[in-house]
Short mmCIF file of C-alpha atoms in Angstrom, two decimals:
data_model
loop_
_atom_site.label_atom_id
_atom_site.label_comp_id
_atom_site.label_asym_id
_atom_site.label_seq_id
_atom_site.Cartn_x
_atom_site.Cartn_y
_atom_site.Cartn_z
CA MET A 25 -17.21 17.33 -9.09
CA LYS A 26 -14.71 17.28 -6.25
CA PRO A 27 -12.39 20.20 -5.44
CA SER A 28 -9.24 21.36 -7.17
CA VAL A 29 -5.79 20.57 -5.77
CA ALA A 30 -2.36 21.93 -6.63
CA ILE A 31 0.63 19.68 -5.90
CA ILE A 32 3.79 21.69 -5.26
CA GLY A 33 7.37 20.71 -4.47
CA THR A 34 8.20 17.88 -6.86
CA ARG A 35 10.00 17.86 -10.20
CA GLY A 36 6.72 17.36 -12.02
CA TYR A 37 4.40 14.69 -13.36
CA PRO A 38 5.24 12.00 -14.20
CA SER A 39 8.76 12.08 -12.78
CA TYR A 40 10.97 9.26 -11.50
CA TYR A 41 13.48 11.28 -9.50
CA GLY A 42 12.70 10.32 -5.90
CA GLY A 43 10.13 9.42 -3.27
CA PHE A 44 7.98 12.54 -3.64
CA GLU A 45 7.81 12.00 -7.38
CA THR A 46 6.85 8.35 -6.94
CA ALA A 47 4.04 9.35 -4.58
CA VAL A 48 2.72 11.94 -7.02
CA ARG A 49 2.79 9.43 -9.91
CA LYS A 50 0.45 7.26 -7.85
CA LEU A 51 -1.63 9.97 -6.18
CA ALA A 52 -2.41 12.32 -9.08
CA PRO A 53 -4.25 9.71 -11.22
CA PHE A 54 -5.98 8.36 -8.09
CA LEU A 55 -7.38 11.80 -7.30
CA ALA A 56 -8.41 12.26 -10.95
CA ASP A 57 -10.27 8.94 -10.75
CA GLU A 58 -12.11 10.30 -7.71
CA GLY A 59 -13.18 13.42 -9.59
CA TRP A 60 -10.56 15.93 -8.41
CA ASP A 61 -9.19 18.68 -10.65
CA VAL A 62 -5.45 17.97 -10.28
CA THR A 63 -2.55 20.25 -11.18
CA VAL A 64 1.07 19.22 -10.58
CA TYR A 65 3.77 21.88 -10.63
CA GLY A 66 7.13 20.92 -12.09
CA ARG A 67 10.34 21.94 -13.85
CA LYS A 68 11.25 22.14 -17.50
CA GLY A 69 13.07 19.06 -18.71
CA ALA A 70 12.24 16.95 -15.66
CA THR A 71 9.53 14.90 -17.37
CA ARG A 72 9.08 13.25 -20.76
CA ASP A 73 6.22 14.39 -22.97
CA ASP A 74 6.05 10.96 -24.61
CA ASP A 75 5.76 9.06 -21.31
CA SER A 76 3.03 6.45 -21.83
CA SER A 77 2.25 6.42 -18.09
CA ARG A 78 1.07 10.05 -18.18
CA ASP A 79 -2.59 10.47 -17.23
CA THR A 80 -3.93 13.20 -19.50
CA ARG A 81 -6.46 14.26 -16.86
CA VAL A 82 -3.60 15.51 -14.67
CA LYS A 83 -2.57 19.05 -15.57
CA SER A 84 1.10 19.99 -15.52
CA ARG A 85 2.33 23.51 -14.91
CA LEU A 86 6.02 24.34 -15.35
CA THR A 87 7.54 27.31 -13.58
CA ASN A 88 11.03 28.78 -13.57
CA GLY A 89 13.81 28.37 -11.02
CA LEU A 90 17.55 27.98 -10.55
CA GLU A 91 18.84 24.46 -11.21
CA THR A 92 21.48 24.28 -8.48
CA VAL A 93 22.00 21.97 -5.50
CA SER A 94 21.20 24.63 -2.91
CA LEU A 95 18.63 26.82 -4.67
CA SER A 96 16.51 24.61 -6.91
CA THR A 97 13.91 23.60 -4.31
CA LEU A 98 13.58 27.13 -2.94
CA THR A 99 13.33 28.91 -6.28
CA TYR A 100 11.00 26.48 -7.99
CA GLY A 101 8.87 26.37 -4.83
CA LEU A 102 8.57 30.15 -4.85
CA THR A 103 7.43 30.40 -8.46
CA ALA A 104 5.01 27.49 -8.05
CA CYS A 105 3.45 29.03 -4.93
CA LEU A 106 3.08 32.40 -6.65
CA ASP A 107 1.35 30.79 -9.62
CA ALA A 108 -0.89 28.68 -7.39
CA ALA A 109 -1.81 31.71 -5.28
CA TRP A 110 -2.95 33.49 -8.43
CA ARG A 111 -5.00 30.47 -9.63
CA LYS A 112 -6.34 29.75 -6.13
CA PRO A 113 -7.06 26.00 -5.95
CA ASP A 114 -9.28 24.70 -3.18
CA VAL A 115 -6.30 23.07 -1.46
CA ALA A 116 -2.57 22.61 -1.99
CA LEU A 117 -0.44 19.56 -1.26
CA VAL A 118 3.07 20.87 -0.60
CA MET A 119 6.13 18.63 -0.44
CA ASN A 120 9.25 19.51 1.59
CA VAL A 121 9.66 21.97 4.47
CA ALA A 122 12.01 24.08 2.34
CA ASN A 123 8.80 25.37 0.79
CA GLY A 124 7.70 26.52 4.24
CA TYR A 125 9.15 29.93 3.39
CA TRP A 126 6.47 30.36 0.72
CA LEU A 127 3.47 29.01 2.65
CA PRO A 128 2.56 32.54 3.80
CA ILE A 129 1.79 33.31 0.13
CA LEU A 130 -0.81 30.54 0.03
CA TRP A 131 -2.01 31.30 3.56
CA ALA A 132 -2.64 34.95 2.63
CA ARG A 133 -4.84 33.80 -0.24
CA GLY A 134 -6.86 31.52 2.01
CA ILE A 135 -5.59 28.32 0.39
CA PRO A 136 -5.35 25.49 2.97
CA THR A 137 -2.16 23.45 2.75
CA LEU A 138 -1.34 19.83 3.49
CA VAL A 139 2.44 19.66 3.90
CA ASN A 140 4.46 16.47 3.63
CA VAL A 141 7.44 17.38 5.82
CA ASP A 142 9.65 14.53 4.51
CA GLY A 143 12.55 13.55 6.79
CA ILE A 144 14.50 15.62 9.27
CA GLU A 145 16.50 17.51 6.65
CA TRP A 146 18.60 19.45 9.16
CA ASP A 147 20.04 16.11 10.36
CA ARG A 148 21.35 15.15 6.92
CA ASP A 149 25.13 15.00 6.53
CA LYS A 150 24.98 16.21 2.94
CA TRP A 151 23.97 19.71 4.07
CA GLY A 152 26.38 22.24 5.52
CA ARG A 153 25.67 24.40 8.54
CA VAL A 154 23.91 27.16 6.59
CA ALA A 155 21.73 24.72 4.67
CA LYS A 156 20.72 22.96 7.89
CA LEU A 157 19.68 26.29 9.38
CA VAL A 158 17.68 27.04 6.23
CA PHE A 159 15.80 23.76 6.52
CA ARG A 160 15.15 24.16 10.24
CA LEU A 161 13.77 27.67 9.75
CA GLY A 162 11.68 26.32 6.87
CA ALA A 163 10.29 23.73 9.27
CA LYS A 164 9.40 26.46 11.76
CA MET A 165 7.64 28.41 9.01
CA THR A 166 5.83 25.22 7.99
CA SER A 167 4.62 24.62 11.54
CA LYS A 168 3.29 28.21 11.69
CA PHE A 169 1.74 28.65 8.24
CA GLY A 170 0.98 25.07 7.12
CA THR A 171 -2.60 24.04 7.79
CA ARG A 172 -1.89 20.35 8.41
CA MET A 173 1.25 18.21 8.36
CA VAL A 174 1.81 14.76 6.85
CA TYR A 175 4.44 12.48 8.41
CA ASP A 176 5.54 9.38 6.52
CA ALA A 177 6.69 7.68 9.74
CA GLU A 178 5.36 7.67 13.29
CA ALA A 179 8.83 8.61 14.54
CA ILE A 180 8.83 11.73 12.34
CA GLY A 181 5.50 12.78 13.81
CA GLN A 182 6.85 12.34 17.34
CA ARG A 183 9.86 14.51 16.49
CA TRP A 184 7.67 17.28 15.12
CA ALA A 185 5.36 17.17 18.12
CA LYS A 186 8.36 17.53 20.42
CA GLU A 187 10.22 20.25 18.50
CA PHE A 188 7.40 22.31 16.99
CA GLY A 189 4.31 21.38 18.98
CA VAL A 190 2.19 20.38 15.99
CA ASP A 191 0.52 17.10 15.13
CA GLY A 192 -0.54 15.77 11.76
CA ASP A 193 -1.54 12.74 9.72
CA PHE A 194 0.59 9.61 9.40
CA ILE A 195 0.67 8.60 5.74
CA PRO A 196 3.56 6.34 4.66
CA TYR A 197 4.67 5.40 1.17
CA GLY A 198 3.30 2.44 -0.73
CA GLY A 199 4.60 -0.45 -2.73
CA GLU A 200 3.11 -2.83 -5.24
CA GLY A 201 3.68 -6.48 -5.99
CA SER A 202 4.76 -7.77 -9.36
CA PRO A 203 4.59 -10.99 -11.36
CA LEU A 204 7.94 -12.68 -11.83
CA LEU A 205 10.06 -10.55 -14.15
CA PRO A 206 13.07 -11.53 -16.29
CA ILE A 207 16.35 -11.17 -14.43
CA GLU A 208 18.94 -8.57 -15.44
CA PRO A 209 21.31 -10.14 -18.00
CA GLY A 210 24.50 -11.47 -16.45
CA LEU A 211 23.05 -11.95 -12.96
CA GLU A 212 21.81 -15.05 -11.12
CA PRO A 213 18.71 -15.14 -8.88
CA ARG A 214 19.49 -14.68 -5.16
CA LYS A 215 23.22 -14.53 -5.91
CA TYR A 216 23.86 -10.78 -6.05
CA VAL A 217 23.90 -7.88 -3.60
CA LEU A 218 21.89 -4.78 -4.49
CA MET A 219 21.95 -1.19 -3.27
CA VAL A 220 19.50 1.45 -4.52
CA ALA A 221 20.16 4.95 -3.20
CA ARG A 222 20.91 8.55 -3.98
CA PHE A 223 24.62 9.13 -3.47
CA VAL A 224 24.64 11.12 -0.24
CA PRO A 225 26.54 10.22 2.95
CA GLU A 226 23.47 9.61 5.14
CA ASN A 227 22.45 6.75 2.84
CA THR A 228 25.59 4.87 3.97
CA VAL A 229 26.96 5.01 0.43
CA PRO A 230 30.65 5.47 1.35
CA GLU A 231 30.52 2.58 3.82
CA PHE A 232 28.75 0.31 1.33
CA MET A 233 31.33 1.11 -1.34
CA ALA A 234 34.06 0.04 1.06
CA ALA A 235 32.14 -3.16 1.78
CA ALA A 236 31.47 -3.77 -1.91
CA GLU A 237 35.15 -4.29 -2.66
CA ARG A 238 35.20 -7.28 -0.29
CA LEU A 239 31.74 -8.59 -1.19
CA ALA A 240 32.61 -8.55 -4.90
CA ILE A 241 35.31 -11.17 -4.36
CA ASP A 242 32.58 -13.82 -4.13
CA HIS A 243 29.37 -12.13 -5.37
CA ASP A 244 28.09 -9.72 -7.95
CA VAL A 245 27.31 -6.30 -6.47
CA VAL A 246 24.77 -4.08 -8.24
CA ILE A 247 24.63 -0.37 -7.42
CA VAL A 248 21.71 1.75 -8.60
CA GLY A 249 21.77 5.52 -8.08
CA SER A 250 23.74 8.70 -8.51
CA SER A 251 24.17 12.07 -6.87
CA GLY A 252 22.47 13.89 -9.71
CA TYR A 253 25.29 16.43 -9.77
CA GLY A 254 28.44 14.30 -10.14
CA GLY A 255 31.05 14.55 -7.39
CA GLU A 256 33.33 12.38 -5.30
CA LEU A 257 30.93 9.50 -4.60
CA GLU A 258 30.07 9.07 -8.28
CA GLU A 259 33.77 9.11 -9.18
CA ARG A 260 34.47 6.49 -6.54
CA VAL A 261 31.76 4.05 -7.64
CA SER A 262 32.75 4.57 -11.27
CA ASP A 263 36.31 3.58 -10.41
CA LEU A 264 35.08 0.52 -8.49
CA ALA A 265 32.98 -0.65 -11.43
CA SER A 266 35.86 -0.07 -13.87
CA ASP A 267 38.31 -2.05 -11.75
CA ASN A 268 36.07 -5.01 -10.89
CA PRO A 269 33.77 -6.74 -13.41
CA LYS A 270 31.60 -8.09 -10.54
CA ILE A 271 30.62 -4.54 -9.47
CA HIS A 272 27.87 -3.20 -11.73
CA TRP A 273 26.96 0.50 -11.51
CA LEU A 274 23.71 1.14 -13.39
CA GLY A 275 23.34 4.83 -12.52
CA HIS A 276 19.85 6.24 -12.07
CA VAL A 277 17.23 3.74 -13.26
CA SER A 278 13.84 5.24 -14.14
CA ASN A 279 12.37 2.07 -15.66
CA ASP A 280 10.00 0.66 -13.03
CA ALA A 281 10.07 -2.90 -14.38
CA ARG A 282 13.86 -3.00 -14.36
CA LEU A 283 14.02 -1.79 -10.75
CA LEU A 284 11.36 -4.27 -9.66
CA SER A 285 13.29 -7.08 -11.32
CA LEU A 286 16.50 -6.08 -9.54
CA TRP A 287 14.77 -6.12 -6.15
CA GLN A 288 12.82 -9.27 -6.95
CA HIS A 289 15.85 -11.41 -7.78
CA ALA A 290 18.36 -9.92 -5.32
CA GLY A 291 20.06 -12.18 -2.82
CA VAL A 292 20.36 -9.20 -0.46
CA TYR A 293 19.03 -5.69 -0.78
CA PHE A 294 21.15 -3.38 1.36
CA HIS A 295 19.17 -0.37 2.57
CA GLY A 296 21.42 2.24 4.14
CA HIS A 297 19.07 5.23 4.50
CA SER A 298 19.40 6.70 7.97
CA VAL A 299 17.51 9.98 8.38
CA GLY A 300 14.36 9.78 6.27
CA GLY A 301 11.14 8.27 7.51
CA THR A 302 9.32 5.51 5.67
CA ASN A 303 11.54 5.15 2.62
CA PRO A 304 9.72 4.40 -0.66
CA ALA A 305 12.57 2.27 -2.02
CA LEU A 306 12.48 0.07 1.08
CA VAL A 307 8.71 -0.35 0.93
CA GLN A 308 8.84 -1.26 -2.76
CA ALA A 309 11.67 -3.72 -2.19
CA MET A 310 9.57 -5.38 0.52
CA ALA A 311 6.53 -5.57 -1.75
CA VAL A 312 8.40 -7.70 -4.31
CA GLY A 313 10.13 -9.85 -1.71
CA ALA A 314 13.70 -8.64 -1.53
CA PRO A 315 15.63 -10.08 1.46
CA VAL A 316 16.73 -6.93 3.31
CA VAL A 317 19.76 -5.96 5.34
CA ALA A 318 19.06 -2.45 6.62
CA ARG A 319 21.00 0.12 8.56
CA ASP A 320 19.79 -0.01 12.16
CA THR A 321 17.65 3.12 12.60
CA ILE A 322 14.35 3.87 14.31
CA TYR A 323 12.76 4.44 10.89
CA ASN A 324 13.93 1.19 9.30
CA ARG A 325 12.86 -0.79 12.36
CA GLU A 326 9.42 0.84 12.24
CA VAL A 327 8.95 -0.25 8.63
CA LEU A 328 10.55 -3.70 8.68
CA GLU A 329 9.94 -4.97 12.22
CA ASP A 330 10.94 -8.68 11.92
CA ALA A 331 11.12 -8.68 8.12
CA GLY A 332 14.79 -7.74 7.84
CA ILE A 333 18.27 -7.92 9.34
CA PHE A 334 19.73 -4.78 10.91
CA THR A 335 23.36 -3.72 10.81
CA SER A 336 25.57 -0.92 12.01
CA PRO A 337 26.97 1.31 9.24
CA SER A 338 30.54 0.04 9.57
CA PRO A 339 31.87 -1.70 6.43
CA THR A 340 32.91 -4.73 8.50
CA ASP A 341 29.40 -5.24 9.90
CA ILE A 342 27.83 -4.69 6.50
CA ILE A 343 30.11 -7.36 5.02
CA ASP A 344 29.33 -9.82 7.83
CA ASN A 345 25.54 -9.41 7.71
CA VAL A 346 25.28 -9.37 3.93
CA SER A 347 27.59 -12.38 3.54
CA ARG A 348 25.62 -14.46 6.03
CA LEU A 349 22.28 -13.73 4.38
CA ILE A 350 23.38 -14.26 0.79
CA SER A 351 24.78 -17.66 1.81
CA ASP A 352 21.53 -18.76 3.53
CA PRO A 353 18.71 -19.55 1.04
CA MET A 354 16.29 -20.55 3.81
CA LYS A 355 16.75 -17.23 5.60
CA GLN A 356 16.34 -15.39 2.29
CA ASP A 357 12.99 -17.11 1.68
CA GLU A 358 11.86 -16.43 5.25
CA LEU A 359 12.64 -12.71 5.09
CA SER A 360 11.19 -12.44 1.59
CA SER A 361 7.86 -13.88 2.73
CA ARG A 362 7.73 -11.69 5.84
CA ALA A 363 8.53 -8.56 3.84
CA MET A 364 5.81 -9.18 1.27
CA ALA A 365 3.23 -9.92 3.95
CA ARG A 366 4.09 -6.75 5.87
CA ALA A 367 3.96 -4.63 2.71
CA ARG A 368 0.53 -6.03 1.79
CA GLU A 369 -0.80 -5.30 5.27
CA HIS A 370 0.63 -1.83 5.90
CA TYR A 371 2.10 -0.30 2.72
CA THR A 372 -0.11 -0.32 -0.37
CA TRP A 373 -0.53 2.61 -2.73
CA GLU A 374 -4.29 2.22 -2.74
CA ALA A 375 -4.44 2.76 1.02
CA VAL A 376 -1.85 5.56 0.92
CA CYS A 377 -3.69 7.49 -1.79
CA ALA A 378 -7.01 7.08 0.02
CA LEU A 379 -5.45 8.58 3.17
CA TYR A 380 -4.15 11.57 1.20
CA GLU A 381 -7.58 12.15 -0.28
CA GLN A 382 -9.21 12.02 3.14
CA SER A 383 -6.74 14.58 4.51
CA LEU A 384 -7.13 16.92 1.53
CA LEU A 385 -10.91 16.72 1.56
CA ARG A 386 -10.99 17.40 5.29
CA LEU A 387 -9.04 20.64 4.77
CA VAL A 388 -11.37 21.75 1.98
CA LEU A 389 -14.44 21.16 4.14
CA GLN A 390 -12.86 22.96 7.09
CA ALA A 391 -12.02 25.94 4.88
CA LYS A 392 -15.63 26.14 3.66
CA GLU A 393 -16.94 26.02 7.22
CA THR A 394 -14.81 29.01 8.22
CA MET A 395 -15.73 31.15 5.20
CA PRO A 396 -17.89 34.20 5.95
CA LYS A 397 -21.56 33.50 5.36
#
């Protein structure tokens, strides 16, 4: 029997909310297969009890918190860490530096922690000055009280080494291939433009919406995502979809097969994320062969290399790059093949999960070595 692990900082298991949740959906059953005792902390109402993908070997523990934009991560992280400290697993996998404030609770109980630091949250436009300070202080607490960091991009690791003087393990996100799936009704293969993103400014959502009005003159434009809390960007895309029958807003899509189909048949997948690291949506799009136009960032270049086209975030440049690619079937096929090959070589869930297990097991062994004889 291998050790016990508590996974803290996601909405629960199985959840389809974001990248952390996707990783946990893959990792928790993998660890159970390898003999680990796995507990995933979550929130009430964030998962479905009747979800057929649920692995019954994975334990779920729900704690309380405040469901608000600014306090949900902090409050649910606190209650999860308190519960985990009482139960005392052999190791904890903690997601998000906002939970760095609560790492001293686990540290005081002698529980080693592997912390996925995510992106550079204090660079995100969606946060105000106070929130950015909160995240940066959380990162400092993480660097002091976290046992080992996980960076999902090499560039993130370099940033942490420079700003906080700590190293860690590079573990990206994974993707998985798929047999050919039926296309979304009303769309034609390689004839539509797709964006999949949470509605926050740093994902280039406002600029893409401006570009979508022009692109939709000649092509269908499919937008997947939401803010999760309503707001101006949701109102804007709702208005666009109401005014133009070629703009399709699908909201948040939790059905994996439907998302894979959308990426698989897209003429262009526009990826506008700018401040994360290795983005799970990008990796999954690559794995099923979506031709990609990505915002030109150090992170997107690290993941794509020569398997995509890069653009500035201006609506004019987005229109130009997307229009050229969707009108060039040979280029679409070329980028599709390159993306799938790169995903198979560098970004598979099997390899990602194995790296997480190695890192977790290393911390458990180190903790045993330092215990008093």
